[in-house]
CSV table of C-alpha atoms and ligand atoms in Angstrom, one decimal:
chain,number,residue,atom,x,y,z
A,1,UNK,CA,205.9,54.0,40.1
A,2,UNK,CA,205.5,50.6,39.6
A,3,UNK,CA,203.8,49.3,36.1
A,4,UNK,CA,199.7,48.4,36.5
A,5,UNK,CA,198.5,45.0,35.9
A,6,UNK,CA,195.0,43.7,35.3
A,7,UNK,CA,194.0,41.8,38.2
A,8,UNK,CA,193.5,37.8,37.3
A,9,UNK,CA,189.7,36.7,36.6
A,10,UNK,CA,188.5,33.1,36.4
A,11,UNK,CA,187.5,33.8,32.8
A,12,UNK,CA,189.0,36.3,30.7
A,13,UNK,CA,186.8,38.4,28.8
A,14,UNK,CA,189.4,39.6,26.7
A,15,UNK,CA,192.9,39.0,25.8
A,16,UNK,CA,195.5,40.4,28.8
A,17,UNK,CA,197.0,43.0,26.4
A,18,UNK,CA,193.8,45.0,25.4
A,19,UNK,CA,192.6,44.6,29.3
A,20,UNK,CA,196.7,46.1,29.9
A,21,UNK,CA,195.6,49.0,27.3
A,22,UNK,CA,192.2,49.6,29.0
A,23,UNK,CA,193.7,49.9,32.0
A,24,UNK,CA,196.6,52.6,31.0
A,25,UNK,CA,193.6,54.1,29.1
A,26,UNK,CA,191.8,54.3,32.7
A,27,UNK,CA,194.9,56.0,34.2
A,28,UNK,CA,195.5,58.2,31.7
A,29,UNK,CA,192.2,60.1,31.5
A,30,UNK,CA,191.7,59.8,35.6
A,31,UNK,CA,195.7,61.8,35.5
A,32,UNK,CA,193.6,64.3,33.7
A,33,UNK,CA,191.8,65.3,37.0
A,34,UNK,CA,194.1,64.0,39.5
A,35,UNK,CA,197.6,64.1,40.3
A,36,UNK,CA,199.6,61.1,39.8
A,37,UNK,CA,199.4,58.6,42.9
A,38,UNK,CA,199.5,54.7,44.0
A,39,UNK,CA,195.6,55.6,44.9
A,40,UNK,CA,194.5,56.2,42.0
A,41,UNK,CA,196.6,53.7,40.1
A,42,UNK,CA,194.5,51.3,43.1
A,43,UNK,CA,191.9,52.6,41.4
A,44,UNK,CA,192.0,52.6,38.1
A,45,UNK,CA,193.1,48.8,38.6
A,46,UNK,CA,189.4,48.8,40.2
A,47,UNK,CA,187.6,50.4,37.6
A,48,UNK,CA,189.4,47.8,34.8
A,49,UNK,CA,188.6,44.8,37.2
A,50,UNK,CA,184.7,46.0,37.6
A,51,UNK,CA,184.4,46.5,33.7
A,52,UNK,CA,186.4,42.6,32.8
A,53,UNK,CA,183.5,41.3,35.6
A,54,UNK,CA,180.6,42.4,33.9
A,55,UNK,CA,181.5,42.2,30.0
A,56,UNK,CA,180.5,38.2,28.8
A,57,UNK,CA,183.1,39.3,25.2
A,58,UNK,CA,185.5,41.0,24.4
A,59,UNK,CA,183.3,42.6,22.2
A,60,UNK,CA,180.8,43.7,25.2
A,61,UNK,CA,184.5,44.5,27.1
A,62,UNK,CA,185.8,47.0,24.6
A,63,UNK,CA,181.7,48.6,24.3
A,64,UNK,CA,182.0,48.3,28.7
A,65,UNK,CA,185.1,49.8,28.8
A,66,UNK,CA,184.3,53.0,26.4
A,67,UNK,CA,181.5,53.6,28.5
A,68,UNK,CA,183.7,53.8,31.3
A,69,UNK,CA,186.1,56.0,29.8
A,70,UNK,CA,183.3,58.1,28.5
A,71,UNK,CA,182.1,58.2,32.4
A,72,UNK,CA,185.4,59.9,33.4
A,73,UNK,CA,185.7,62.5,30.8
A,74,UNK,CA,182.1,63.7,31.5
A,75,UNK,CA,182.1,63.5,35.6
A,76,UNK,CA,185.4,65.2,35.6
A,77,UNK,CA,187.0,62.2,37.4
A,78,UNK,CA,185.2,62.3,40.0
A,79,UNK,CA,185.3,58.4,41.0
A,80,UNK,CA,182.3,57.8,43.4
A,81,UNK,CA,180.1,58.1,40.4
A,82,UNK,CA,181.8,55.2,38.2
A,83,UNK,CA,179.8,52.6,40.0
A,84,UNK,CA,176.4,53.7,40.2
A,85,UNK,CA,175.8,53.8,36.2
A,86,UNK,CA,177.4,50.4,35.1
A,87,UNK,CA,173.9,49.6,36.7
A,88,UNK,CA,172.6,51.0,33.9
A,89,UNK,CA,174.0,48.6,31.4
A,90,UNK,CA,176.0,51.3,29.7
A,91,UNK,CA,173.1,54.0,29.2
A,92,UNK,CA,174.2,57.4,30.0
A,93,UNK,CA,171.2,59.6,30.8
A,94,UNK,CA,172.7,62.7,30.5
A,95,UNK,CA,174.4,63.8,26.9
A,96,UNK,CA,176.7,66.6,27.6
A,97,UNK,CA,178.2,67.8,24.4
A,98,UNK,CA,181.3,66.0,22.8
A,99,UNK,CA,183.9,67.0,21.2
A,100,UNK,CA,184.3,65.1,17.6
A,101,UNK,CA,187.1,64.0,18.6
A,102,UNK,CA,185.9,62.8,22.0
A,103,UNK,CA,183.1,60.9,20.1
A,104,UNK,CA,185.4,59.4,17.2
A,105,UNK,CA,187.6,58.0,20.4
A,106,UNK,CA,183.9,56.5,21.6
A,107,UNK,CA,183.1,55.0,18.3
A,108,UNK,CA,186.9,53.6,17.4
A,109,UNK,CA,186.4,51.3,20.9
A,110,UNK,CA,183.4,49.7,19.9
A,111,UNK,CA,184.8,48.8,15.8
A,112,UNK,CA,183.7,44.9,15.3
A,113,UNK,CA,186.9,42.8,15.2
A,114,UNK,CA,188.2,41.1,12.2
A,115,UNK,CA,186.5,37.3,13.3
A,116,UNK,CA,183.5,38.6,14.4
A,117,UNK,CA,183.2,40.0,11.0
A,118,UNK,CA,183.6,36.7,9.5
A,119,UNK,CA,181.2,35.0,11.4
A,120,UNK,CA,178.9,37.3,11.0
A,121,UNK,CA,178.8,37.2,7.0
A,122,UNK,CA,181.3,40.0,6.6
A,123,UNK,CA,183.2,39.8,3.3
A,124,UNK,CA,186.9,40.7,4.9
A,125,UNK,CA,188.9,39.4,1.0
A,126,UNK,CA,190.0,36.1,3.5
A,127,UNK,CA,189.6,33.3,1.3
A,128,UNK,CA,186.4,31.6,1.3
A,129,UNK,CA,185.5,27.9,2.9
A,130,UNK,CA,184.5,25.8,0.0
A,131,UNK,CA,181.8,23.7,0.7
A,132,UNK,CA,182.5,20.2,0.2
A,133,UNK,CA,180.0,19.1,-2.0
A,134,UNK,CA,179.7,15.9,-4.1
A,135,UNK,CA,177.6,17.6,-7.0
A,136,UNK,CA,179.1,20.7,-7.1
A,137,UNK,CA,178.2,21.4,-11.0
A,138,UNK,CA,174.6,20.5,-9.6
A,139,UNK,CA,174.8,23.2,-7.2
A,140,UNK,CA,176.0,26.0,-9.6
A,141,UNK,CA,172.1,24.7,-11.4
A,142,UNK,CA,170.0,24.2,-8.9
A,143,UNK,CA,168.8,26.6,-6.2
A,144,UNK,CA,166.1,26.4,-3.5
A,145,UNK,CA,163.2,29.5,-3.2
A,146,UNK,CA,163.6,30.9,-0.3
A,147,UNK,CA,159.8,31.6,0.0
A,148,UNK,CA,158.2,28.9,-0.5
A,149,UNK,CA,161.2,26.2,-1.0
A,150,UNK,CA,160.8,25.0,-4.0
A,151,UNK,CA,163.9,23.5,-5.7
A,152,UNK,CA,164.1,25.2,-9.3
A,153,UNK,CA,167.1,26.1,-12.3
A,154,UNK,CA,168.5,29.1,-11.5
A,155,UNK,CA,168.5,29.5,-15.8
A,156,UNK,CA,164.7,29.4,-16.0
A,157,UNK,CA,163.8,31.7,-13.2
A,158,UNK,CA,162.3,34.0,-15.6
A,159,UNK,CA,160.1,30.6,-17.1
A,160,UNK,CA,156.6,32.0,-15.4
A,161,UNK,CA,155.7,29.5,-12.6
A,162,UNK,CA,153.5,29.5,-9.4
A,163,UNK,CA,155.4,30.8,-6.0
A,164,UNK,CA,153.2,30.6,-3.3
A,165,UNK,CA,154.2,32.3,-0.1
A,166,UNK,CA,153.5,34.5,3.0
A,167,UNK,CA,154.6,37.7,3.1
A,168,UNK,CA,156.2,37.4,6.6
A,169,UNK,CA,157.3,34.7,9.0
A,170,UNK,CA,155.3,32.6,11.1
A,171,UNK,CA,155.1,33.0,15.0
A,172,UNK,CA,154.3,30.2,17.7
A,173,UNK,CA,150.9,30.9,19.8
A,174,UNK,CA,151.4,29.9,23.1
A,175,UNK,CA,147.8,29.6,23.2
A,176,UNK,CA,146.3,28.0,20.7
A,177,UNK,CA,149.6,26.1,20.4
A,178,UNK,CA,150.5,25.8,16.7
A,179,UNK,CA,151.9,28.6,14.4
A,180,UNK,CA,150.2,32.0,13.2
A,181,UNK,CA,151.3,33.8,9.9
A,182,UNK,CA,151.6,37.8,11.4
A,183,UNK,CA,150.7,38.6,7.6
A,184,UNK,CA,147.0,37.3,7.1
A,185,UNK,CA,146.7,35.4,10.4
A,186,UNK,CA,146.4,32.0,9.2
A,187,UNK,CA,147.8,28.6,10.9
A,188,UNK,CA,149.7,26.0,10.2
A,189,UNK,CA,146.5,23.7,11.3
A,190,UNK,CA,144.5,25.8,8.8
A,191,UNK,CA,143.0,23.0,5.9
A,192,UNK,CA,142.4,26.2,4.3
A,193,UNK,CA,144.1,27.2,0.4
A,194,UNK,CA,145.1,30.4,1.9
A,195,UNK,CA,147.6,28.3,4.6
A,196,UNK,CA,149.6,27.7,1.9
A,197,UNK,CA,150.5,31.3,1.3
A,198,UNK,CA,148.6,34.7,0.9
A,199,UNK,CA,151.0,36.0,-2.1
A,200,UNK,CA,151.3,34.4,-5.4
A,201,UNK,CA,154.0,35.9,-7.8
A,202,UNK,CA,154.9,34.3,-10.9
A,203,UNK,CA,158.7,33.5,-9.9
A,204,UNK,CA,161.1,31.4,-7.1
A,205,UNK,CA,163.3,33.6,-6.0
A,206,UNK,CA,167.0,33.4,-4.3
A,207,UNK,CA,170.0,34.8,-2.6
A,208,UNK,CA,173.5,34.0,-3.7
A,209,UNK,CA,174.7,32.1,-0.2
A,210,UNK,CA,178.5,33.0,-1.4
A,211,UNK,CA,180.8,35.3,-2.1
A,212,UNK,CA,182.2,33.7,-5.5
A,213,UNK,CA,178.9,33.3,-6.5
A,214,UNK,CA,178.2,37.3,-5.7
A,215,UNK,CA,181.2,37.7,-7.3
A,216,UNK,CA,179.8,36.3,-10.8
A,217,UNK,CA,177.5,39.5,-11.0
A,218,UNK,CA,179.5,41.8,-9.9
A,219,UNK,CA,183.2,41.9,-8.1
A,220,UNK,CA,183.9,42.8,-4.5
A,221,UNK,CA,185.8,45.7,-4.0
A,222,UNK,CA,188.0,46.5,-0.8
A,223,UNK,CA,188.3,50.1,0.4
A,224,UNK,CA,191.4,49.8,1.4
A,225,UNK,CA,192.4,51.6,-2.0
A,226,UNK,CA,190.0,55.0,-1.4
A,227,UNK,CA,191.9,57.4,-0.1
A,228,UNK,CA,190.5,60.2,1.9
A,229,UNK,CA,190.0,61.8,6.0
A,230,UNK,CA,188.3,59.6,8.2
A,231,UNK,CA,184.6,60.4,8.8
A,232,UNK,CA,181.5,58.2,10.0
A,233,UNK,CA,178.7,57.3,8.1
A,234,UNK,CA,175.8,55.2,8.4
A,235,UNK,CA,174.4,53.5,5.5
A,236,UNK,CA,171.2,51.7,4.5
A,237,UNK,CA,170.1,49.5,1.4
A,238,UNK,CA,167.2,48.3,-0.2
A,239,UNK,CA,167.3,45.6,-1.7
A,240,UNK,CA,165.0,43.7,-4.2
A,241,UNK,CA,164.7,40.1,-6.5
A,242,UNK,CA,165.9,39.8,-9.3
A,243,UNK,CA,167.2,37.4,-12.4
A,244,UNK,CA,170.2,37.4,-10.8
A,245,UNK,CA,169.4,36.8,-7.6
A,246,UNK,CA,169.1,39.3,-4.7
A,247,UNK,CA,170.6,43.3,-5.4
A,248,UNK,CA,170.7,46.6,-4.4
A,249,UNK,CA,168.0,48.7,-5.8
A,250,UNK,CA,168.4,51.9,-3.3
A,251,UNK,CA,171.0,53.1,-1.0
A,252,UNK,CA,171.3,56.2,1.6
A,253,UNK,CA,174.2,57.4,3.5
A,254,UNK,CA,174.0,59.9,6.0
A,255,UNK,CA,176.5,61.6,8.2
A,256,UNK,CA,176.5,60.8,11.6
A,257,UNK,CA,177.5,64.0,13.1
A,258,UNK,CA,175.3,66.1,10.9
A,259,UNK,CA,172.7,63.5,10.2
A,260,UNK,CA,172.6,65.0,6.5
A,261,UNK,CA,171.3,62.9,3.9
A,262,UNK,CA,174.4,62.7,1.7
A,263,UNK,CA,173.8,60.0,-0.6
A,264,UNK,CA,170.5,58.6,-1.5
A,265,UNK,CA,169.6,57.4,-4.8
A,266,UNK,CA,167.7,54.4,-6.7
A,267,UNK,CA,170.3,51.9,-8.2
A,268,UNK,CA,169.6,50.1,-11.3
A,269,UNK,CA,169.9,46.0,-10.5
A,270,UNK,CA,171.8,44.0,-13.2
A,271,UNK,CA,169.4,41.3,-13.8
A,272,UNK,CA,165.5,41.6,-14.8
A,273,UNK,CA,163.0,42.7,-11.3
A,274,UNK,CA,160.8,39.6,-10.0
A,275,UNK,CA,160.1,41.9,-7.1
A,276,UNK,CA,161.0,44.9,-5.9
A,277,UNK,CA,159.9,44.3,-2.3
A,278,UNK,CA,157.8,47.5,-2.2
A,279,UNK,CA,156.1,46.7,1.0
A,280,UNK,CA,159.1,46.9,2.7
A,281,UNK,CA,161.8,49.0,0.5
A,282,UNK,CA,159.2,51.9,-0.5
A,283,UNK,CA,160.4,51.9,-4.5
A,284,UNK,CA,157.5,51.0,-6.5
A,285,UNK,CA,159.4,51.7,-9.4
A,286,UNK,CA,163.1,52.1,-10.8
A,287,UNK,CA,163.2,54.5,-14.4
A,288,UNK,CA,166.1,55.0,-16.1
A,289,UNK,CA,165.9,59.0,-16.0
A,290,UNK,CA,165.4,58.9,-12.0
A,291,UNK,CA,168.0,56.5,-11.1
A,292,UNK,CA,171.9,55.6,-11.5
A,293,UNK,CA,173.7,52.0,-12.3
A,294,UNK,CA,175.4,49.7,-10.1
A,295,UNK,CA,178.8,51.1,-11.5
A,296,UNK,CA,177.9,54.9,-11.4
A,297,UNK,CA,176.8,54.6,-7.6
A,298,UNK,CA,180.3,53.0,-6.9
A,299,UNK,CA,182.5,56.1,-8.6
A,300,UNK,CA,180.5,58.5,-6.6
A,301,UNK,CA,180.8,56.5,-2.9
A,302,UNK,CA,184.1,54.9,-3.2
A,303,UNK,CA,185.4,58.8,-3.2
A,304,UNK,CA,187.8,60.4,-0.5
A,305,UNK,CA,184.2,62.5,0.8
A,306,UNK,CA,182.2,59.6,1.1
A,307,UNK,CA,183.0,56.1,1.7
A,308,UNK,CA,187.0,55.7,2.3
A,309,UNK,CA,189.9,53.5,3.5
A,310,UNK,CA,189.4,55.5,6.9
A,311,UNK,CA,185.7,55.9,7.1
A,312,UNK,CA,183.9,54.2,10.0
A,313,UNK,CA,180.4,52.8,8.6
A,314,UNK,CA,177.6,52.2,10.7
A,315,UNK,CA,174.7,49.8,10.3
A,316,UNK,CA,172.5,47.3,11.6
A,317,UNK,CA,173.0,43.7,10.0
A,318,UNK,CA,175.7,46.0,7.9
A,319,UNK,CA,176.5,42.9,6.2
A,320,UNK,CA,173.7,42.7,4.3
A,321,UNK,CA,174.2,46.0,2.4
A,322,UNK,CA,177.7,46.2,2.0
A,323,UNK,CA,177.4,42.2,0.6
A,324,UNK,CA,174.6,43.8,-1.6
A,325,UNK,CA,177.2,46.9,-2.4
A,326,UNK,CA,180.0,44.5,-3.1
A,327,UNK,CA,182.4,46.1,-0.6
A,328,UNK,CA,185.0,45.0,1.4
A,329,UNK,CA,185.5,47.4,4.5
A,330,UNK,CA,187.3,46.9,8.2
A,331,UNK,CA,185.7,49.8,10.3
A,332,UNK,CA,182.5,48.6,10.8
A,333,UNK,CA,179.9,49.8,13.7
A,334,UNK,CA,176.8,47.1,13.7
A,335,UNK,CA,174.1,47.6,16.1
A,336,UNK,CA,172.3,44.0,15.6
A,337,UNK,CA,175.6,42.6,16.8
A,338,UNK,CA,176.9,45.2,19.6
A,339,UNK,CA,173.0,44.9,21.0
A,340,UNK,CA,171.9,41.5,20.3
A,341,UNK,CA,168.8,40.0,22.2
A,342,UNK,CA,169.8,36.6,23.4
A,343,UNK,CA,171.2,34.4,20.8
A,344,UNK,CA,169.0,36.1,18.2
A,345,UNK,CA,169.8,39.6,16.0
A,346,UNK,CA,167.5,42.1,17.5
A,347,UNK,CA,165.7,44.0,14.7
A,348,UNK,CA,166.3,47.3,14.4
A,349,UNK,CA,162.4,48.1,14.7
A,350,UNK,CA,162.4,46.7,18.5
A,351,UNK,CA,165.8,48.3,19.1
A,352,UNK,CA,164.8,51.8,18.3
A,353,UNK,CA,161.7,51.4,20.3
A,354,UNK,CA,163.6,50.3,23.2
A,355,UNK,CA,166.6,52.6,23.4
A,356,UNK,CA,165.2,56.2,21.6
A,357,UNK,CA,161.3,55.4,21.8
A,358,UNK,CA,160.8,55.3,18.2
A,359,UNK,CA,158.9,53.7,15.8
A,360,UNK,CA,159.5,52.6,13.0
A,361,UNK,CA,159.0,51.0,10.2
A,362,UNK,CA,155.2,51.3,11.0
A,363,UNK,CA,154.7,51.6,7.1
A,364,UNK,CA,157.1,51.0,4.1
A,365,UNK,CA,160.8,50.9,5.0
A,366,UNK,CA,162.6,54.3,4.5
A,367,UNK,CA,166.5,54.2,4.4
A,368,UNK,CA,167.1,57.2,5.3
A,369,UNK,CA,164.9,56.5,8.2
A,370,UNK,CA,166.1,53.7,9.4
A,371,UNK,CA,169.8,54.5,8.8
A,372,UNK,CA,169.0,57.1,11.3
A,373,UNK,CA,167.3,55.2,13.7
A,374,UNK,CA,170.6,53.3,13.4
A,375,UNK,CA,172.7,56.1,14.4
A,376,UNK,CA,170.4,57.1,17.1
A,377,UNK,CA,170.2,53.9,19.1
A,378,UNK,CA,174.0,53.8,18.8
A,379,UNK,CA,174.6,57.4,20.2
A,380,UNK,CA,172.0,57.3,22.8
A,381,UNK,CA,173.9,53.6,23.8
A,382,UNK,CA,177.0,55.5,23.5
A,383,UNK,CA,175.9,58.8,25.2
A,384,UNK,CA,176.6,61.3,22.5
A,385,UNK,CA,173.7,63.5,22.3
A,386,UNK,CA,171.4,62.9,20.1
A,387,UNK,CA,170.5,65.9,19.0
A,388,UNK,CA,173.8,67.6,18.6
A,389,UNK,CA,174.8,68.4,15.3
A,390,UNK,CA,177.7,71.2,15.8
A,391,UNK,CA,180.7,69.7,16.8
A,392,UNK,CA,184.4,71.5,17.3
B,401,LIG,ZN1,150.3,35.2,5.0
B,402,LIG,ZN1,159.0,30.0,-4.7
């Protein structure tokens, strides 16, 4: 038989040898449940074209074509019922059970590529762009509060001052047609004191913006020397300020087929607390008999059971945690990219409403919780059933 091609597009979503693969891929699982004919080489070519119409990226391709694939296995082949649920934007309603297997083949298609890694803030040990900057010893001084944007030394962050700011992010009323702070509901038009901010702390406070500076606290270190099987794990941080900038002051990682809590502990932070963020991360207070150190944390996840060289994480805005973590890892799930709203990150709060019908984050942040709500907007997404927890 001859050899299958992609059919040409006007604009490529991806690159002509993955759309070749996905296309033997097609074949292959369809010569599961049918014999071997020009047909149904006709149609696999179909079923490649209809997925490269309606995927933007390559990244939405790859996620497009799992689907697909996914669709096959669990009709049995039978082809009139590929259309019909690409309509659905990839939602599967029914979840027949998987084999692990079946669902590690799932999650490998939709792994975030190497660039869009890097663009998205992912440490990947590439060398880092060095801003060209006329001050530069200035810089390595000088930083900017990211609440309240005052320019202070980074030395005398612990020098009590006054940091005036509100607690979240303002929002533009249509109505009223200036900006409302979701926090204590004050405007930007307000001439009241309390426009200025509703919380006053005694320090500025910062994020390192690179990875050498990150790297002055503590090192990155790749994966890539862990040995170990591969498993799937999704992760979740908390993260508070400090002397030293922003750290990790909690992290949970549970299993995604068992959805077992395996790791969850409070992590010492290297420099002194300005604020531990309770609101949102949920510790109100980090003792030396109840938690570990950055370093003790790292021997017990960089360990052939829990994180490894072959482990596929799962997050959403992962790079913030495994930047907070200090880890350099290539098998990365992230939900805020794979489902993005618009040009914007969606947040994981609006997500899981949206896909599971859950809420959270009504009260303090949980990571356990929301590492879960993680995993469960991926596998509903993905159609591996949600509640399965048994896998051969
Ligand atoms: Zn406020
Ligand atoms: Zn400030």
């Amino acid at each position: 038989m001859a050899v299958l091609r992609p059919v040409d597009l006007k604009t490529q979503p991806a690159p002509y040898q993955s759309r070749y693969m996905v296309l033997q891929k097609v074949l292959k699982t369809l010569e599961k449940f049918h014999a071997a004919s020009p047909e149904l080489g006709k149609k696999a070519v179909e079923v490649e074209a209809s997925v490269a119409k309606k995927s933007a990226s390559s990244q939405s391709y790859r996620f497009n074509a799992s689907v697909v694939l996914r669709d096959i296995l669990k009709s049995k082949g039978k082809l009139d019922c590929l259309e019909p649920s690409s309509k659905k934007k990839g939602v599967i309603a029914s979840a027949a059970k998987l084999t692990k297997s079946q669902a590690m083949e799932t999650l490998q298609a939709v792994l975030v590529d190497q660039a869009t890694l890097v663009a998205n803030g992912y440490n990947t040990g590439a060398p880092e762009k060095t801003e060209q900057m006329s001050d530069t010893d200035v810089q390595g001084v000088y930083t900017t509060c990211i609440r309240c944007n005052t320019k202070f030394r980074k030395d005398q962050i612990m020098n009590p001052t006054t940091c005036r700011f509100h607690v979240q992010r303002k929002k533009f009323n249509r109505e009223t047609r200036q900006g409302e702070y979701a926090c204590c509901g004050e405007t930007t038009n307000s001439s009241s004191f309390l426009a200025l901010g509703c919380k006053t702390l005694f320090h500025h406070v910062f994020r390192p913006e690179t990875f050498s500076e990150m790297e002055r606290i503590s090192p990155f270190r790749n994966t890539c020397k862990v040995q170990g099987k591969a498993n799937v794990l999704a992760l979740d941080c908390e993260m508070a300020f400090t002397s030293c900038g922003y750290e990790l002051i909690r992290l949970t990682i549970v299993d995604f087929f068992t959805s077992k809590v395996l790791y969850d502990e409070i992590v010492r932070p290297f420099g002194e607390v300005i604020d531990l963020n309770s609101e949102f991360s949920g510790v109100h207070v980090i003792k030396e008999e109840t938690s570990v150190s950055f370093d003790e944390m790292l021997e017990k996840i960089l360990h052939e059971s829990l994180i490894n060289k072959n482990s596929i994480l799962i997050g959403h805005g992962l790079e913030n945690d495994l930047n907070v973590m200090r880890l350099i890892h290539d098998k990365i799930i992230d939900t805020a990219i794979l489902y993005p709203r618009g040009h914007y990150k969606s947040s994981l709060k609006d997500l899981a409403f949206e896909v599971v019908s859950r809420r959270i984050q009504t009260g303090e942040h949980d990571s356990s919780e929301d590492a879960i709500a993680t995993m469960s907007v991926l596998k509903s997404k993905l159609g591996i059933p949600l509640a399965q927890d048994v896998w051969e």
